[in-house]
């Protein structure tokens, strides 16, 4: 499926596919210069009303199988971010016809957050480790940026496993992280 993005408008060539399609329908985007350097995410809304997102890699992605499980209208939009800058597009849709077999259930697609984490190498996870990579191997616990609850935070133990703990636990009060 070819999608042209000019400023904040989408121009869509509707694909020829049917419900139950998995790992087949590829969305390939071409962007105007306003989008240069932005991290781009495509959003697909299925006939069931649920929206699924895909981080674009080389301006393309596979359309999530969940979007293609039922016949009806499928919507597409894109968002791009760079620092405080955010660009969004209008929504275009195409019709997804029914198959004779009725389609098949599919496995869930990874979230955008998981897609980003999958692309980050170990020296990019925490600013602390980018600035001092030798700290990864000294055998102590580290707080992560993630909040697990109103009074708990995530951490990585000296053994490499992730868990949660209270901010006032024996590991001390959660530190403030430098941005960088």
PDB file of C-alpha atoms in Angstrom:
ATOM      1  CA  UNK A   1       0.000   0.000   0.000  1.00  0.00           C
ATOM      2  CA  UNK A   2       1.494   3.339  -1.054  1.00  0.00           C
ATOM      3  CA  UNK A   3       0.780   6.434   1.044  1.00  0.00           C
ATOM      4  CA  UNK A   4       2.013   9.895   0.130  1.00  0.00           C
ATOM      5  CA  UNK A   5       2.254  12.464   2.934  1.00  0.00           C
ATOM      6  CA  UNK A   6       2.380  16.128   1.911  1.00  0.00           C
ATOM      7  CA  UNK A   7       2.414  18.537   4.851  1.00  0.00           C
ATOM      8  CA  UNK A   8      -0.441  17.164   6.977  1.00  0.00           C
ATOM      9  CA  UNK A   9      -2.432  15.419   4.224  1.00  0.00           C
ATOM     10  CA  UNK A  10      -2.399  11.739   3.321  1.00  0.00           C
ATOM     11  CA  UNK A  11      -2.900  10.503  -0.231  1.00  0.00           C
ATOM     12  CA  UNK A  12      -3.672   6.801  -0.204  1.00  0.00           C
ATOM     13  CA  UNK A  13      -3.660   4.126  -2.883  1.00  0.00           C
ATOM     14  CA  UNK A  14      -6.201   1.663  -1.435  1.00  0.00           C
ATOM     15  CA  UNK A  15      -4.737  -1.836  -1.168  1.00  0.00           C
ATOM     16  CA  UNK A  16      -6.264  -4.986  -2.581  1.00  0.00           C
ATOM     17  CA  UNK A  17      -6.538  -7.220   0.445  1.00  0.00           C
ATOM     18  CA  UNK A  18      -9.199  -8.909   2.555  1.00  0.00           C
ATOM     19  CA  UNK A  19      -9.940  -9.618   6.222  1.00  0.00           C
ATOM     20  CA  UNK A  20      -7.728 -12.133   8.022  1.00  0.00           C
ATOM     21  CA  UNK A  21      -4.575 -10.975   6.209  1.00  0.00           C
ATOM     22  CA  UNK A  22      -1.439 -11.324   8.349  1.00  0.00           C
ATOM     23  CA  UNK A  23       2.146 -10.140   7.874  1.00  0.00           C
ATOM     24  CA  UNK A  24       1.405  -9.346   4.229  1.00  0.00           C
ATOM     25  CA  UNK A  25       0.060  -5.834   3.844  1.00  0.00           C
ATOM     26  CA  UNK A  26       2.921  -3.378   3.908  1.00  0.00           C
ATOM     27  CA  UNK A  27       2.390   0.375   4.171  1.00  0.00           C
ATOM     28  CA  UNK A  28       5.077   2.378   2.378  1.00  0.00           C
ATOM     29  CA  UNK A  29       5.095   6.114   2.999  1.00  0.00           C
ATOM     30  CA  UNK A  30       6.710   8.971   1.109  1.00  0.00           C
ATOM     31  CA  UNK A  31       6.978  12.236   3.057  1.00  0.00           C
ATOM     32  CA  UNK A  32       7.378  15.896   2.116  1.00  0.00           C
ATOM     33  CA  UNK A  33      10.406  17.732   3.510  1.00  0.00           C
ATOM     34  CA  UNK A  34       8.587  18.949   6.665  1.00  0.00           C
ATOM     35  CA  UNK A  35       8.878  15.399   7.979  1.00  0.00           C
ATOM     36  CA  UNK A  36      12.670  15.130   7.575  1.00  0.00           C
ATOM     37  CA  UNK A  37      14.376  13.986  10.782  1.00  0.00           C
ATOM     38  CA  UNK A  38      11.137  13.177  12.636  1.00  0.00           C
ATOM     39  CA  UNK A  39      10.397   9.870  14.368  1.00  0.00           C
ATOM     40  CA  UNK A  40       7.290   8.696  12.528  1.00  0.00           C
ATOM     41  CA  UNK A  41       4.475   6.480  13.798  1.00  0.00           C
ATOM     42  CA  UNK A  42       1.570   5.168  11.718  1.00  0.00           C
ATOM     43  CA  UNK A  43      -1.838   4.641  13.312  1.00  0.00           C
ATOM     44  CA  UNK A  44      -4.306   2.116  11.900  1.00  0.00           C
ATOM     45  CA  UNK A  45      -7.942   2.001  13.045  1.00  0.00           C
ATOM     46  CA  UNK A  46      -9.737  -1.262  12.313  1.00  0.00           C
ATOM     47  CA  UNK A  47     -13.418  -1.778  11.558  1.00  0.00           C
ATOM     48  CA  UNK A  48     -13.813  -2.760  15.240  1.00  0.00           C
ATOM     49  CA  UNK A  49     -12.897   0.832  16.238  1.00  0.00           C
ATOM     50  CA  UNK A  50      -9.588  -0.078  17.914  1.00  0.00           C
ATOM     51  CA  UNK A  51      -6.439   1.801  16.916  1.00  0.00           C
ATOM     52  CA  UNK A  52      -3.023   0.144  16.593  1.00  0.00           C
ATOM     53  CA  UNK A  53       0.286   1.941  16.114  1.00  0.00           C
ATOM     54  CA  UNK A  54       3.450   1.000  14.265  1.00  0.00           C
ATOM     55  CA  UNK A  55       6.792   2.776  14.456  1.00  0.00           C
ATOM     56  CA  UNK A  56       7.982   3.419  10.907  1.00  0.00           C
ATOM     57  CA  UNK A  57      11.327   2.041   9.856  1.00  0.00           C
ATOM     58  CA  UNK A  58      12.669   3.420   6.573  1.00  0.00           C
ATOM     59  CA  UNK A  59       9.238   5.067   6.154  1.00  0.00           C
ATOM     60  CA  UNK A  60       7.435   1.701   6.034  1.00  0.00           C
ATOM     61  CA  UNK A  61       5.734  -0.832   8.286  1.00  0.00           C
ATOM     62  CA  UNK A  62       3.562  -3.925   8.185  1.00  0.00           C
ATOM     63  CA  UNK A  63      -0.104  -3.167   8.824  1.00  0.00           C
ATOM     64  CA  UNK A  64      -1.015  -4.775  12.189  1.00  0.00           C
ATOM     65  CA  UNK A  65      -2.960  -8.014  11.754  1.00  0.00           C
ATOM     66  CA  UNK A  66      -5.522  -6.868  14.354  1.00  0.00           C
ATOM     67  CA  UNK A  67      -6.643  -4.117  11.970  1.00  0.00           C
ATOM     68  CA  UNK A  68      -7.358  -6.658   9.261  1.00  0.00           C
ATOM     69  CA  UNK A  69      -9.390  -9.184  11.278  1.00  0.00           C
ATOM     70  CA  UNK A  70     -12.864  -7.912  10.280  1.00  0.00           C
ATOM     71  CA  UNK A  71     -14.330  -6.458   7.090  1.00  0.00           C
ATOM     72  CA  UNK A  72     -15.193  -2.744   7.002  1.00  0.00           C
ATOM     73  CA  UNK A  73     -13.391   0.584   6.857  1.00  0.00           C
ATOM     74  CA  UNK A  74      -9.741   0.828   7.964  1.00  0.00           C
ATOM     75  CA  UNK A  75      -8.339   4.261   8.833  1.00  0.00           C
ATOM     76  CA  UNK A  76      -4.715   5.404   8.503  1.00  0.00           C
ATOM     77  CA  UNK A  77      -2.931   8.458   9.941  1.00  0.00           C
ATOM     78  CA  UNK A  78       0.648   9.412  10.831  1.00  0.00           C
ATOM     79  CA  UNK A  79       2.357  11.359  13.595  1.00  0.00           C
ATOM     80  CA  UNK A  80       5.928  12.628  13.649  1.00  0.00           C
ATOM     81  CA  UNK A  81       7.942  13.921  16.608  1.00  0.00           C
ATOM     82  CA  UNK A  82      11.289  15.580  17.161  1.00  0.00           C
ATOM     83  CA  UNK A  83      11.810  17.099  20.604  1.00  0.00           C
ATOM     84  CA  UNK A  84       8.821  19.368  21.237  1.00  0.00           C
ATOM     85  CA  UNK A  85       7.780  19.356  17.568  1.00  0.00           C
ATOM     86  CA  UNK A  86       4.765  17.194  16.682  1.00  0.00           C
ATOM     87  CA  UNK A  87       3.173  16.884  13.236  1.00  0.00           C
ATOM     88  CA  UNK A  88      -0.001  14.884  12.634  1.00  0.00           C
ATOM     89  CA  UNK A  89      -1.955  14.080   9.496  1.00  0.00           C
ATOM     90  CA  UNK A  90      -5.566  13.736   8.554  1.00  0.00           C
ATOM     91  CA  UNK A  91      -7.115  10.252   8.472  1.00  0.00           C
ATOM     92  CA  UNK A  92      -7.740   8.405   5.227  1.00  0.00           C
ATOM     93  CA  UNK A  93      -9.562   5.106   4.991  1.00  0.00           C
ATOM     94  CA  UNK A  94     -10.000   2.160   2.699  1.00  0.00           C
ATOM     95  CA  UNK A  95     -12.463  -0.697   2.566  1.00  0.00           C
ATOM     96  CA  UNK A  96     -11.506  -4.164   3.736  1.00  0.00           C
ATOM     97  CA  UNK A  97     -13.744  -6.788   2.104  1.00  0.00           C
ATOM     98  CA  UNK A  98     -14.730 -10.071   3.742  1.00  0.00           C
ATOM     99  CA  UNK A  99     -13.073 -13.352   2.800  1.00  0.00           C
ATOM    100  CA  UNK A 100     -14.901 -16.581   2.140  1.00  0.00           C
ATOM    101  CA  UNK A 101     -13.172 -18.213   5.118  1.00  0.00           C
ATOM    102  CA  UNK A 102     -14.094 -15.464   7.552  1.00  0.00           C
ATOM    103  CA  UNK A 103     -10.501 -14.667   8.504  1.00  0.00           C
ATOM    104  CA  UNK A 104      -8.352 -16.032  11.302  1.00  0.00           C
ATOM    105  CA  UNK A 105      -7.390 -14.633  14.707  1.00  0.00           C
ATOM    106  CA  UNK A 106      -3.908 -13.206  15.002  1.00  0.00           C
ATOM    107  CA  UNK A 107      -1.178 -12.593  17.533  1.00  0.00           C
ATOM    108  CA  UNK A 108      -1.019  -9.026  18.899  1.00  0.00           C
ATOM    109  CA  UNK A 109       1.487  -6.633  17.375  1.00  0.00           C
ATOM    110  CA  UNK A 110       4.132  -5.107  19.674  1.00  0.00           C
ATOM    111  CA  UNK A 111       3.378  -1.675  21.136  1.00  0.00           C
ATOM    112  CA  UNK A 112       5.252   1.370  19.858  1.00  0.00           C
ATOM    113  CA  UNK A 113       7.163   1.471  23.162  1.00  0.00           C
ATOM    114  CA  UNK A 114       8.256  -2.138  22.666  1.00  0.00           C
ATOM    115  CA  UNK A 115       9.263  -1.376  19.073  1.00  0.00           C
ATOM    116  CA  UNK A 116      11.430   1.516  20.288  1.00  0.00           C
ATOM    117  CA  UNK A 117      13.016  -0.631  23.024  1.00  0.00           C
ATOM    118  CA  UNK A 118      13.755  -3.353  20.468  1.00  0.00           C
ATOM    119  CA  UNK A 119      15.762  -0.832  18.418  1.00  0.00           C
ATOM    120  CA  UNK A 120      17.759   0.615  21.347  1.00  0.00           C
ATOM    121  CA  UNK A 121      21.112  -0.957  22.075  1.00  0.00           C
ATOM    122  CA  UNK A 122      22.250  -1.513  25.651  1.00  0.00           C
ATOM    123  CA  UNK A 123      24.311   1.696  25.834  1.00  0.00           C
ATOM    124  CA  UNK A 124      21.269   3.808  24.940  1.00  0.00           C
ATOM    125  CA  UNK A 125      18.905   2.567  27.663  1.00  0.00           C
ATOM    126  CA  UNK A 126      19.934   4.955  30.425  1.00  0.00           C
ATOM    127  CA  UNK A 127      21.826   8.220  30.269  1.00  0.00           C
ATOM    128  CA  UNK A 128      23.893   7.008  33.223  1.00  0.00           C
ATOM    129  CA  UNK A 129      25.217   4.058  31.208  1.00  0.00           C
ATOM    130  CA  UNK A 130      25.929   6.237  28.147  1.00  0.00           C
ATOM    131  CA  UNK A 131      28.053   8.546  30.293  1.00  0.00           C
ATOM    132  CA  UNK A 132      29.734   5.801  32.320  1.00  0.00           C
ATOM    133  CA  UNK A 133      29.383   2.378  30.652  1.00  0.00           C
ATOM    134  CA  UNK A 134      31.691   0.800  33.237  1.00  0.00           C
ATOM    135  CA  UNK A 135      28.858   1.141  35.790  1.00  0.00           C
ATOM    136  CA  UNK A 136      26.949  -1.647  34.034  1.00  0.00           C
ATOM    137  CA  UNK A 137      29.283  -4.269  35.473  1.00  0.00           C
ATOM    138  CA  UNK A 138      30.005  -3.225  39.055  1.00  0.00           C
ATOM    139  CA  UNK A 139      27.285  -5.405  40.626  1.00  0.00           C
ATOM    140  CA  UNK A 140      24.850  -2.936  42.178  1.00  0.00           C
ATOM    141  CA  UNK A 141      21.162  -2.142  41.746  1.00  0.00           C
ATOM    142  CA  UNK A 142      19.944   0.749  39.574  1.00  0.00           C
ATOM    143  CA  UNK A 143      16.657   2.620  39.524  1.00  0.00           C
ATOM    144  CA  UNK A 144      15.062   2.912  36.099  1.00  0.00           C
ATOM    145  CA  UNK A 145      13.008   5.859  34.890  1.00  0.00           C
ATOM    146  CA  UNK A 146       9.780   3.845  34.814  1.00  0.00           C
ATOM    147  CA  UNK A 147       7.178   4.417  37.497  1.00  0.00           C
ATOM    148  CA  UNK A 148       5.495   1.158  38.508  1.00  0.00           C
ATOM    149  CA  UNK A 149       2.909   2.692  40.846  1.00  0.00           C
ATOM    150  CA  UNK A 150       2.184   5.747  42.974  1.00  0.00           C
ATOM    151  CA  UNK A 151       4.980   4.848  45.416  1.00  0.00           C
ATOM    152  CA  UNK A 152       7.022   2.257  43.524  1.00  0.00           C
ATOM    153  CA  UNK A 153       9.623   2.380  40.795  1.00  0.00           C
ATOM    154  CA  UNK A 154      11.279  -0.153  38.539  1.00  0.00           C
ATOM    155  CA  UNK A 155      14.858  -1.201  39.036  1.00  0.00           C
ATOM    156  CA  UNK A 156      17.494  -3.524  37.623  1.00  0.00           C
ATOM    157  CA  UNK A 157      19.278  -5.684  40.161  1.00  0.00           C
ATOM    158  CA  UNK A 158      22.939  -6.550  40.200  1.00  0.00           C
ATOM    159  CA  UNK A 159      21.940  -9.885  38.643  1.00  0.00           C
ATOM    160  CA  UNK A 160      20.267  -8.231  35.636  1.00  0.00           C
ATOM    161  CA  UNK A 161      16.626  -8.917  36.508  1.00  0.00           C
ATOM    162  CA  UNK A 162      13.990  -6.172  36.499  1.00  0.00           C
ATOM    163  CA  UNK A 163      11.651  -5.688  39.445  1.00  0.00           C
ATOM    164  CA  UNK A 164       9.861  -3.001  41.453  1.00  0.00           C
ATOM    165  CA  UNK A 165      10.459  -1.569  44.886  1.00  0.00           C
ATOM    166  CA  UNK A 166       9.258   1.274  47.094  1.00  0.00           C
ATOM    167  CA  UNK A 167      11.012   4.583  46.655  1.00  0.00           C
ATOM    168  CA  UNK A 168      11.788   4.578  50.387  1.00  0.00           C
ATOM    169  CA  UNK A 169      13.208   1.032  50.449  1.00  0.00           C
ATOM    170  CA  UNK A 170      16.730  -0.014  51.405  1.00  0.00           C
ATOM    171  CA  UNK A 171      17.891   1.058  47.942  1.00  0.00           C
ATOM    172  CA  UNK A 172      17.259   4.643  49.020  1.00  0.00           C
ATOM    173  CA  UNK A 173      15.208   7.400  47.530  1.00  0.00           C
ATOM    174  CA  UNK A 174      14.906   7.294  43.756  1.00  0.00           C
ATOM    175  CA  UNK A 175      17.448   9.674  42.222  1.00  0.00           C
ATOM    176  CA  UNK A 176      16.725  12.380  39.676  1.00  0.00           C
ATOM    177  CA  UNK A 177      18.064  11.460  36.241  1.00  0.00           C
ATOM    178  CA  UNK A 178      19.988  13.782  33.971  1.00  0.00           C
ATOM    179  CA  UNK A 179      18.504  14.287  30.525  1.00  0.00           C
ATOM    180  CA  UNK A 180      20.877  13.396  27.757  1.00  0.00           C
TER     181      UNK A 180
END
